[in-house]
Short mmCIF file of C-alpha atoms and ligand atoms in Angstrom, two decimals:
data_model
loop_
_atom_site.label_atom_id
_atom_site.label_comp_id
_atom_site.label_asym_id
_atom_site.label_seq_id
_atom_site.Cartn_x
_atom_site.Cartn_y
_atom_site.Cartn_z
CA MET A 1 0.00 0.00 0.00
CA GLU A 2 1.26 3.46 -0.87
CA LEU A 3 1.21 5.86 2.06
CA PRO A 4 1.40 9.63 1.48
CA GLN A 5 4.93 10.96 1.98
CA ALA A 6 3.77 13.94 4.05
CA PHE A 7 1.82 11.58 6.33
CA LEU A 8 4.91 9.41 6.85
CA SER A 9 7.04 12.46 7.71
CA ARG A 10 4.49 13.66 10.25
CA MET A 11 4.25 10.23 11.88
CA LYS A 12 8.04 9.87 11.99
CA GLU A 13 8.31 13.19 13.76
CA ARG A 14 5.56 12.27 16.22
CA LEU A 15 6.59 8.70 17.00
CA GLY A 16 10.39 8.99 16.93
CA ASN A 17 11.97 5.62 17.78
CA ALA A 18 8.61 3.85 17.55
CA PHE A 19 8.15 4.87 13.89
CA PRO A 20 9.66 1.66 12.37
CA ASP A 21 7.25 -0.44 14.48
CA PHE A 22 4.35 1.76 13.35
CA LEU A 23 5.40 1.35 9.71
CA ARG A 24 5.73 -2.41 10.11
CA SER A 25 2.12 -2.60 11.31
CA TYR A 26 1.03 -1.83 7.71
CA SER A 27 2.42 -5.17 6.55
CA TYR A 28 -0.05 -7.07 8.76
CA PRO A 29 -3.61 -7.81 7.63
CA PRO A 30 -6.24 -5.39 9.00
CA CYS A 31 -7.64 -6.24 12.43
CA ARG A 32 -11.22 -7.45 12.33
CA GLY A 33 -13.68 -7.54 15.17
CA LEU A 34 -17.16 -8.72 16.12
CA ARG A 35 -19.27 -7.35 18.94
CA VAL A 36 -22.01 -9.55 20.35
CA ASN A 37 -25.37 -7.81 20.59
CA THR A 38 -26.21 -8.34 24.23
CA LEU A 39 -29.72 -6.97 23.61
CA LYS A 40 -30.32 -10.40 22.05
CA ILE A 41 -27.78 -12.86 23.49
CA SER A 42 -24.91 -12.96 25.98
CA ALA A 43 -21.35 -13.14 24.71
CA ASP A 44 -20.86 -16.61 26.25
CA GLU A 45 -24.06 -17.97 24.69
CA PHE A 46 -23.08 -16.55 21.32
CA ALA A 47 -19.58 -18.04 21.55
CA ALA A 48 -21.23 -21.47 21.70
CA LEU A 49 -23.38 -20.74 18.59
CA SER A 50 -20.93 -18.76 16.50
CA PRO A 51 -20.76 -19.92 12.87
CA TYR A 52 -16.95 -19.56 12.89
CA PRO A 53 -14.36 -19.61 15.65
CA LEU A 54 -14.00 -16.43 17.68
CA GLY A 55 -10.56 -15.17 18.60
CA GLU A 56 -9.49 -13.52 21.83
CA ARG A 57 -11.70 -11.02 23.62
CA ILE A 58 -11.02 -7.37 22.81
CA PRO A 59 -9.53 -5.92 26.02
CA TRP A 60 -11.57 -2.67 26.00
CA GLU A 61 -15.00 -4.14 25.10
CA ARG A 62 -16.22 -7.04 27.20
CA ASP A 63 -18.51 -8.33 24.42
CA GLY A 64 -16.06 -7.87 21.53
CA PHE A 65 -13.88 -10.56 19.92
CA TYR A 66 -11.12 -10.55 17.35
CA ILE A 67 -12.10 -12.54 14.28
CA GLY A 68 -10.42 -13.85 11.14
CA GLU A 69 -11.28 -13.60 7.45
CA GLU A 70 -14.42 -15.78 7.60
CA LYS A 71 -17.64 -14.43 6.09
CA PHE A 72 -19.43 -13.64 9.35
CA GLY A 73 -21.50 -11.01 7.50
CA SER A 74 -23.32 -13.60 5.37
CA ASP A 75 -24.49 -15.85 8.18
CA PRO A 76 -28.21 -15.84 9.12
CA LEU A 77 -27.24 -15.08 12.74
CA HIS A 78 -25.88 -11.76 11.45
CA SER A 79 -29.25 -11.03 9.79
CA ALA A 80 -30.88 -11.94 13.11
CA GLY A 81 -28.86 -9.14 14.72
CA LEU A 82 -26.83 -11.29 17.12
CA TYR A 83 -23.64 -9.39 16.33
CA TYR A 84 -22.16 -6.34 14.65
CA LEU A 85 -18.91 -6.42 12.68
CA GLN A 86 -16.74 -3.57 13.88
CA GLU A 87 -13.07 -2.74 13.70
CA PRO A 88 -11.70 -3.50 17.20
CA SER A 89 -10.27 -0.06 18.00
CA ALA A 90 -13.61 1.54 17.01
CA MET A 91 -15.09 -0.19 20.09
CA LEU A 92 -12.95 2.02 22.33
CA ALA A 93 -15.20 5.08 22.47
CA ALA A 94 -18.75 3.96 23.15
CA ALA A 95 -18.34 2.53 26.64
CA GLY A 96 -20.88 4.60 28.51
CA LYS A 97 -24.51 5.28 29.13
CA GLY A 98 -26.93 7.92 30.23
CA GLU A 99 -30.64 8.64 30.44
CA ARG A 100 -30.71 11.06 27.50
CA VAL A 101 -28.04 10.02 25.02
CA LEU A 102 -27.15 11.59 21.67
CA ASP A 103 -24.88 9.98 19.10
CA LEU A 104 -24.35 12.98 16.86
CA CYS A 105 -22.41 11.41 13.93
CA ALA A 106 -23.84 7.92 14.08
CA ALA A 107 -23.80 6.18 10.65
CA PRO A 108 -23.40 3.35 9.91
CA GLY A 109 -24.16 2.55 13.53
CA GLY A 110 -21.27 0.66 15.14
CA LYS A 111 -21.02 2.86 18.18
CA THR A 112 -24.76 3.56 18.39
CA THR A 113 -25.60 -0.13 18.59
CA GLN A 114 -22.80 -0.51 21.16
CA LEU A 115 -24.26 2.34 23.24
CA ALA A 116 -27.70 0.76 22.94
CA ALA A 117 -26.34 -2.54 24.26
CA HIS A 118 -24.73 -0.77 27.21
CA MET A 119 -27.98 1.10 27.94
CA LYS A 120 -29.87 -2.25 28.12
CA GLY A 121 -33.11 -0.66 26.96
CA SER A 122 -33.24 2.08 29.58
CA GLY A 123 -33.10 5.79 28.81
CA VAL A 124 -33.42 7.27 25.35
CA LEU A 125 -30.86 7.15 22.54
CA ILE A 126 -31.05 9.62 19.64
CA SER A 127 -28.84 8.41 16.77
CA ASN A 128 -28.27 11.19 14.29
CA GLU A 129 -26.56 11.26 10.92
CA VAL A 130 -26.44 14.35 8.72
CA ASP A 131 -26.09 12.42 5.44
CA PHE A 132 -29.53 11.03 4.63
CA ALA A 133 -28.33 8.05 2.55
CA ARG A 134 -26.03 7.02 5.41
CA ALA A 135 -28.85 7.65 7.93
CA LYS A 136 -30.92 4.99 6.12
CA ILE A 137 -28.14 2.43 6.66
CA LEU A 138 -27.92 3.52 10.30
CA SER A 139 -31.65 3.00 10.62
CA GLN A 140 -31.42 -0.53 9.15
CA ASN A 141 -28.62 -1.43 11.53
CA THR A 142 -30.48 -0.23 14.63
CA GLU A 143 -33.49 -2.20 13.39
CA ARG A 144 -31.46 -5.38 12.85
CA MET A 145 -29.97 -5.06 16.33
CA GLY A 146 -33.44 -4.69 17.88
CA VAL A 147 -32.86 -1.29 19.52
CA ARG A 148 -36.16 -0.35 21.20
CA ASN A 149 -35.35 2.82 23.14
CA GLY A 150 -34.07 5.02 20.33
CA ALA A 151 -34.85 7.28 17.43
CA VAL A 152 -32.87 7.79 14.23
CA THR A 153 -32.74 11.32 12.88
CA SER A 154 -31.00 13.02 9.99
CA ALA A 155 -30.14 16.64 10.75
CA SER A 156 -27.12 18.90 10.89
CA PRO A 157 -25.62 19.46 14.34
CA GLU A 158 -26.77 23.11 14.11
CA ARG A 159 -30.35 22.05 13.49
CA LEU A 160 -30.32 19.61 16.40
CA LEU A 161 -28.89 22.30 18.66
CA GLY A 162 -31.95 24.41 17.90
CA LEU A 163 -34.18 21.52 19.04
CA PHE A 164 -32.31 20.24 22.09
CA PRO A 165 -30.40 23.00 23.92
CA ALA A 166 -28.79 21.73 27.18
CA PHE A 167 -30.83 18.53 27.08
CA PHE A 168 -28.60 15.43 26.84
CA ASP A 169 -26.57 13.89 29.65
CA TYR A 170 -24.28 11.93 27.33
CA ILE A 171 -23.16 12.93 23.84
CA LEU A 172 -20.88 10.97 21.56
CA VAL A 173 -19.14 12.86 18.75
CA ASP A 174 -17.47 10.22 16.60
CA ALA A 175 -16.29 12.89 14.24
CA PRO A 176 -15.73 12.83 10.50
CA CYS A 177 -11.93 12.86 10.25
CA SER A 178 -8.98 12.42 7.93
CA GLY A 179 -9.15 8.66 8.62
CA GLU A 180 -5.45 7.90 9.06
CA GLY A 181 -6.40 4.77 11.00
CA MET A 182 -8.47 3.56 8.02
CA PHE A 183 -5.71 3.48 5.39
CA LYS A 184 -5.52 -0.32 5.41
CA LYS A 185 -9.28 -0.88 5.26
CA GLU A 186 -10.04 1.97 2.84
CA PRO A 187 -7.13 2.72 0.51
CA ASN A 188 -9.13 5.71 -0.80
CA ALA A 189 -8.63 7.40 2.57
CA ALA A 190 -4.86 7.29 1.93
CA ALA A 191 -5.27 8.58 -1.64
CA GLU A 192 -7.44 11.49 -0.47
CA TRP A 193 -5.30 12.41 2.54
CA SER A 194 -3.38 15.71 2.63
CA PRO A 195 -2.19 18.11 5.35
CA GLU A 196 -4.89 20.54 4.11
CA LYS A 197 -7.54 17.86 4.59
CA VAL A 198 -6.41 17.44 8.20
CA LEU A 199 -6.89 21.16 8.80
CA GLY A 200 -10.27 21.15 7.05
CA CYS A 201 -11.43 18.23 9.20
CA ALA A 202 -10.19 19.95 12.36
CA ALA A 203 -12.25 23.07 11.54
CA ARG A 204 -15.37 21.00 10.90
CA GLN A 205 -14.86 19.01 14.11
CA ARG A 206 -14.53 22.27 16.04
CA SER A 207 -17.94 23.44 14.95
CA ILE A 208 -19.53 20.00 15.57
CA LEU A 209 -18.06 20.03 19.09
CA ASP A 210 -19.42 23.52 19.74
CA CYS A 211 -22.91 22.30 18.79
CA ALA A 212 -22.46 19.26 21.06
CA ASP A 213 -21.52 21.60 23.92
CA GLY A 214 -24.74 23.53 23.38
CA MET A 215 -26.78 20.31 23.63
CA LEU A 216 -25.06 18.89 26.73
CA ALA A 217 -26.72 19.48 30.11
CA VAL A 218 -24.77 20.32 33.25
CA GLY A 219 -23.03 17.25 34.69
CA GLY A 220 -23.16 15.54 31.31
CA THR A 221 -20.40 13.60 29.56
CA LEU A 222 -19.04 14.48 26.13
CA VAL A 223 -17.12 11.73 24.37
CA TYR A 224 -15.09 12.74 21.34
CA SER A 225 -13.44 10.22 19.05
CA THR A 226 -11.73 9.94 15.69
CA CYS A 227 -10.04 7.20 13.71
CA THR A 228 -7.05 9.36 12.92
CA PHE A 229 -3.64 10.06 14.47
CA ALA A 230 -3.40 13.74 13.48
CA GLU A 231 -2.73 15.87 16.54
CA GLU A 232 -4.81 18.77 15.15
CA GLU A 233 -7.88 16.49 15.12
CA ASP A 234 -7.15 14.67 18.38
CA GLU A 235 -5.23 16.02 21.40
CA GLY A 236 -4.92 19.47 19.81
CA GLN A 237 -8.64 19.60 19.11
CA ILE A 238 -9.49 18.79 22.72
CA GLU A 239 -6.92 21.23 24.07
CA ASN A 240 -8.48 23.92 21.89
CA PHE A 241 -11.99 22.93 23.04
CA LEU A 242 -11.01 23.11 26.72
CA ALA A 243 -9.45 26.53 26.20
CA ARG A 244 -12.66 27.80 24.62
CA HIS A 245 -14.97 25.93 27.06
CA PRO A 246 -13.52 26.21 30.58
CA ARG A 247 -16.65 24.63 32.11
CA TYR A 248 -15.32 21.21 31.09
CA VAL A 249 -12.79 18.88 32.68
CA LEU A 250 -10.95 16.21 30.76
CA GLU A 251 -11.67 12.91 32.44
CA SER A 252 -9.63 10.64 30.22
CA GLU A 253 -7.83 10.54 26.91
CA GLU A 254 -6.66 7.46 25.02
CA LYS A 255 -4.90 6.94 21.74
CA LEU A 256 -4.64 3.55 20.18
CA TYR A 257 -1.73 3.02 17.79
CA PRO A 258 -1.61 -0.16 15.68
CA HIS A 259 1.97 -0.95 16.74
CA GLU A 260 1.01 -0.84 20.43
CA ARG A 261 -2.36 -2.57 20.58
CA ARG A 262 -4.41 -4.83 18.30
CA GLY A 263 -6.51 -2.30 16.40
CA GLU A 264 -6.17 -0.03 13.40
CA GLY A 265 -6.09 3.24 15.33
CA HIS A 266 -8.41 5.46 17.32
CA TYR A 267 -8.44 8.48 19.59
CA CYS A 268 -10.98 9.04 22.35
CA ALA A 269 -11.42 11.79 24.95
CA ARG A 270 -14.03 11.95 27.72
CA LEU A 271 -15.01 15.33 29.10
CA VAL A 272 -17.43 16.29 31.84
CA LYS A 273 -19.38 19.55 31.88
CA ARG A 274 -19.10 20.94 35.39
CA GLU A 275 -21.29 24.00 34.99
CA GLY A 276 -24.25 24.88 32.84
CA GLU A 277 -27.94 24.13 32.84
CA PHE A 278 -30.48 21.49 31.99
CA CYS A 279 -33.43 22.33 29.73
CA PRO A 280 -36.11 19.65 29.51
CA ALA A 281 -37.33 19.03 25.99
CA ARG A 282 -40.97 18.79 24.93
CA PRO A 283 -42.13 15.16 25.13
CA TYR A 284 -42.86 13.36 21.88
CA PRO A 285 -46.48 14.18 20.93
CA VAL A 286 -48.21 10.81 20.94
CA ARG A 287 -51.24 10.43 18.65
CA ARG A 288 -53.52 7.78 20.08
CA SER A 289 -55.90 5.69 18.00
CA SER A 290 -57.90 3.15 19.96
CA HIS A 291 -58.96 1.25 16.80
CA ALA A 292 -55.37 0.91 15.64
CA ASN A 293 -54.23 -0.06 19.14
CA ASP A 294 -56.91 -2.74 19.45
CA ALA A 295 -55.91 -4.18 16.08
CA PHE A 296 -52.27 -4.29 17.18
CA TYR A 297 -53.09 -5.83 20.58
CA GLY A 298 -55.09 -8.55 18.83
CA PHE A 299 -52.16 -9.32 16.55
CA ALA A 300 -49.66 -9.23 19.42
CA GLU A 301 -51.69 -11.60 21.57
CA GLU A 302 -52.26 -14.08 18.77
CA THR A 303 -48.81 -14.04 17.15
CA LEU A 304 -46.31 -12.86 19.74
CA GLY A 305 -48.11 -14.11 22.85
CA THR A 306 -47.27 -10.90 24.73
CA ILE A 307 -48.46 -7.33 24.54
CA PRO A 308 -45.64 -4.80 24.74
CA THR A 309 -46.28 -2.08 27.27
CA GLY A 310 -45.89 1.61 26.47
CA GLU A 311 -47.47 4.40 24.51
CA ILE A 312 -48.36 3.73 20.88
CA THR A 313 -48.47 6.54 18.39
CA THR A 314 -50.30 6.20 15.06
CA LEU A 315 -49.31 8.59 12.30
CA PRO A 316 -51.91 9.97 9.87
CA ASP A 317 -50.65 7.50 7.21
CA GLY A 318 -51.41 4.57 9.57
CA ARG A 319 -47.84 3.71 10.63
CA MET A 320 -47.67 2.75 14.30
CA TYR A 321 -44.74 3.06 16.71
CA LEU A 322 -44.11 2.04 20.29
CA VAL A 323 -42.73 5.25 21.79
CA PRO A 324 -39.94 4.85 24.37
CA ALA A 325 -40.60 6.42 27.77
CA GLY A 326 -38.93 9.83 27.96
CA MET A 327 -38.68 10.28 24.16
CA PRO A 328 -38.40 13.98 23.33
CA ASP A 329 -40.18 15.57 20.39
CA CYS A 330 -37.80 15.10 17.44
CA SER A 331 -40.26 16.13 14.77
CA GLY A 332 -38.08 19.15 13.90
CA ALA A 333 -35.41 16.75 12.62
CA ARG A 334 -35.91 14.35 9.76
CA LEU A 335 -37.09 11.28 11.66
CA LEU A 336 -36.29 7.87 10.14
CA ARG A 337 -37.09 5.60 13.08
CA LEU A 338 -38.85 5.98 16.39
CA GLY A 339 -38.82 3.37 19.18
CA VAL A 340 -40.17 0.17 17.65
CA GLU A 341 -42.08 0.41 14.41
CA LEU A 342 -45.03 -1.89 15.07
CA GLY A 343 -46.73 -1.93 11.70
CA GLU A 344 -49.47 -0.32 9.70
CA TRP A 345 -53.17 0.11 10.32
CA ASP A 346 -55.20 0.77 7.17
CA GLY A 347 -58.50 1.25 8.99
CA LYS A 348 -59.40 -2.45 8.66
CA ARG A 349 -56.33 -4.58 9.22
CA PHE A 350 -53.02 -4.43 11.05
CA LYS A 351 -49.90 -5.45 9.11
CA PRO A 352 -46.73 -5.95 11.18
CA ALA A 353 -43.46 -4.15 10.40
CA HIS A 354 -40.13 -5.95 10.07
CA ALA A 355 -38.78 -3.92 13.02
CA LEU A 356 -41.33 -5.56 15.33
CA ALA A 357 -39.97 -9.03 14.55
CA MET A 358 -36.40 -7.82 15.11
CA ALA A 359 -37.31 -6.30 18.48
CA CYS A 360 -39.63 -9.00 19.80
CA GLY A 361 -37.00 -11.44 21.08
CA ALA A 362 -37.06 -15.22 21.16
CA GLY A 363 -40.12 -17.26 22.08
CA ALA A 364 -42.99 -15.70 20.11
CA LYS A 365 -46.19 -17.74 20.39
CA ARG A 366 -46.38 -18.41 16.65
CA SER A 367 -42.78 -18.84 15.60
CA VAL A 368 -41.29 -21.09 12.97
CA ARG A 369 -37.76 -22.24 13.70
CA LEU A 370 -35.60 -22.81 10.66
CA GLY A 371 -32.21 -24.44 10.31
CA ARG A 372 -29.38 -22.51 8.67
CA ALA A 373 -30.04 -23.69 5.08
CA GLU A 374 -33.77 -22.90 5.21
CA ALA A 375 -33.05 -19.59 6.92
CA GLU A 376 -30.77 -18.70 4.01
CA ARG A 377 -33.64 -19.43 1.62
CA TYR A 378 -35.99 -17.24 3.66
CA LEU A 379 -33.39 -14.43 3.62
CA ARG A 380 -33.26 -14.69 -0.20
CA GLY A 381 -37.02 -14.12 -0.29
CA GLU A 382 -37.99 -17.72 -1.12
CA MET A 383 -40.97 -19.62 0.28
CA VAL A 384 -40.31 -22.29 2.91
CA GLY A 385 -42.52 -25.09 4.21
CA THR A 386 -44.13 -25.22 7.68
CA ASP A 387 -46.51 -27.25 9.90
CA GLU A 388 -47.79 -24.05 11.51
CA GLY A 389 -51.49 -23.26 10.92
CA ASP A 390 -52.52 -20.37 8.68
CA GLY A 391 -51.73 -16.82 9.81
CA TRP A 392 -48.81 -14.57 10.69
CA CYS A 393 -45.70 -16.11 12.22
CA VAL A 394 -42.26 -14.97 13.34
CA VAL A 395 -39.67 -16.74 11.19
CA CYS A 396 -36.54 -17.58 13.18
CA VAL A 397 -33.11 -19.09 12.68
CA GLY A 398 -33.06 -21.41 15.66
CA GLU A 399 -34.85 -19.29 18.26
CA PHE A 400 -33.77 -15.89 16.88
CA PRO A 401 -36.25 -13.85 14.80
CA LEU A 402 -35.38 -12.96 11.21
CA GLY A 403 -38.68 -11.43 10.14
CA PHE A 404 -42.34 -12.15 9.57
CA GLY A 405 -44.03 -14.62 7.31
CA LYS A 406 -47.60 -15.59 6.64
CA CYS A 407 -48.42 -19.29 6.77
CA VAL A 408 -50.82 -20.42 4.09
CA ASP A 409 -51.54 -24.13 3.49
CA GLY A 410 -48.19 -25.41 4.77
CA THR A 411 -45.92 -22.78 3.22
CA ILE A 412 -44.65 -19.49 4.56
CA LYS A 413 -45.31 -16.49 2.38
CA ASN A 414 -42.17 -14.43 2.67
CA HIS A 415 -42.44 -10.97 4.25
CA TYR A 416 -38.70 -10.38 4.63
CA PRO A 417 -38.17 -6.82 3.27
CA LYS A 418 -37.19 -6.84 -0.39
CA GLY A 419 -34.41 -4.28 0.15
CA LEU A 420 -32.69 -6.55 2.68
CA ARG A 421 -32.86 -9.82 0.75
CA ASN A 422 -29.66 -11.70 0.03
CA ARG A 423 -29.03 -12.53 -3.58
N1 SAM B 501 -20.09 6.60 14.67
C1 SAM B 501 -20.16 5.88 13.42
C2 SAM B 501 -20.06 4.41 13.70
O1 SAM B 501 -19.55 4.00 14.74
O2 SAM B 501 -20.53 3.61 12.87
C3 SAM B 501 -19.12 6.37 12.44
C4 SAM B 501 -19.20 7.85 12.20
S1 SAM B 501 -18.13 8.45 10.95
C5 SAM B 501 -16.60 8.38 11.72
C6 SAM B 501 -18.51 10.14 10.94
C7 SAM B 501 -19.87 10.51 10.42
O3 SAM B 501 -20.00 11.94 10.48
C8 SAM B 501 -20.12 10.12 8.98
O4 SAM B 501 -21.23 9.27 8.88
C9 SAM B 501 -20.38 11.45 8.26
O5 SAM B 501 -21.40 11.37 7.28
C10 SAM B 501 -20.80 12.37 9.40
N2 SAM B 501 -20.56 13.80 9.10
C11 SAM B 501 -19.93 14.33 8.04
N3 SAM B 501 -19.94 15.67 8.11
C12 SAM B 501 -20.59 15.99 9.22
C13 SAM B 501 -20.95 17.24 9.83
N4 SAM B 501 -20.59 18.39 9.31
N5 SAM B 501 -21.65 17.19 10.97
C14 SAM B 501 -22.01 16.01 11.52
N6 SAM B 501 -21.67 14.82 11.00
C15 SAM B 501 -20.99 14.81 9.86
#
C-alpha cells in the first residue's frame, strides 16, 4: 500500500523511535472484530453458537472478539442481529450510558448499537446522521440489532442544537476525520489524505463540538473520538476545546496506535461539563388511536403471545410506533425511526413491520424455527414449508427472529423486506 509521503514524515516526527514499528504494522492484515449484541444474546451464549471460531476477547469491550477472514457477515445469525462487525479499535469510544443520550455522527451505527447494548433498553438514545443516505443504513442497523429505546434522525448538528439545547446527559461525537487509521481498510482514505484535509477536518470538528456543547446538560459527559492520528484532530482539538470551554474537565484521553495494541487506530477523549444548565425538551407528541391499538393488541396476543407495554403513536398514514418512555419531540429533525415500528393500520387490518420481529426477542407464540439452510432461503425471499397453521408467524433461525411470514396451506409467504434480501 502506498502511504502519502507527508503523512509518513508527520508520523516519523511524532513517534520517533517507535516509527519503524508503526510502519511495520502496515504489513499485517487489517484487524477485524465482532461485537455480540447483548440486547439479544450474551457473549458466552453466542460463543457457543458462532458460525466460525472467535478469537481472543477485545480488552476494552467485554462483548467484543477478534475474528479472522471468515464471512461472518453472510451468516443468518448476522441477519438476526446477534452481532455487529466492527473494527476493534472503534469499540474504544462507546463505553458509557446515560438517560438522554445523543450519538451525533452515528452512521453506519457501530457505536450507536454498542451504546444501545450498554444502555440495556433504559433511557433514550437519539442516533443522528447528517447524510440522509447514510442515515438509512444507520436505521437498518439499529433495526437489525433490535434497539427499542431510540430514534434515528437526519439533521445537521446546528439544526439539532436548535431543538435540544442543554438537554442530553451523554453525547458521543465520533467525528468525520482524515481517517489515518483507516488506510488499510479503505485505501481511498490514503489517496485522499493531505495536510490541508487534516486542517479542514479539524475546523469541521470544532464546529460540531461547539454544537455538542450547546446540547449537553450540566453534569453531562461528552465523548469525542476519531479514527485518525493527526494531533490537530485529536489532542490538539481537545486542548483547543477546553481553552474555549472552561466549564469542562478532561476525564480521560486514550490513543490507540496499531503498533502498540491490536486495532487499526483510534483516539478518544471523555469530558465532563461541570457548569451549565439542563433544559427539559418537549415530550414526543403521541397520537392515540384506539382502533389501531386494538388491532395491534389482537395481533400481538395471537402471534407474539405478549403485549408490549408503552405508549403507541399512530401517524396519519397509519404507521404505528411504540414510543420509548422519555422520548423527546424530534419532529423538527428528519425522523427515520422511532422506538419500535409496530406496523401499519389501514382502517381495517393491522400489518406488522419488520422492526417488530427484530425487536420482539425469542419465544414468540407463533414462531417457525428454521435451520441454517432454510433460513438462508428465507433471507433470499424464497418460500419455505411449515406445519404451523394459517396466519402470521415470526420466522426464526433457531430461536432468533429474522422477520415475519404468513403461513398459508403449509408454506410461509415471505415478508422479509425486499431491500434486505440476500441474492
Ligand atoms: N459513529 C459511526 C459508527 O460508529 O458507525 C461512524 C461515524 S463516521 C466516523 C462520521 C460521520 O459523520 C459520517 O457518517 C459522516 O457522514 C458524518 N458527518 C460528516 N460531516 C458531518 C458534519 N458536518 N456534521 C455532523 N456529521 C458529519
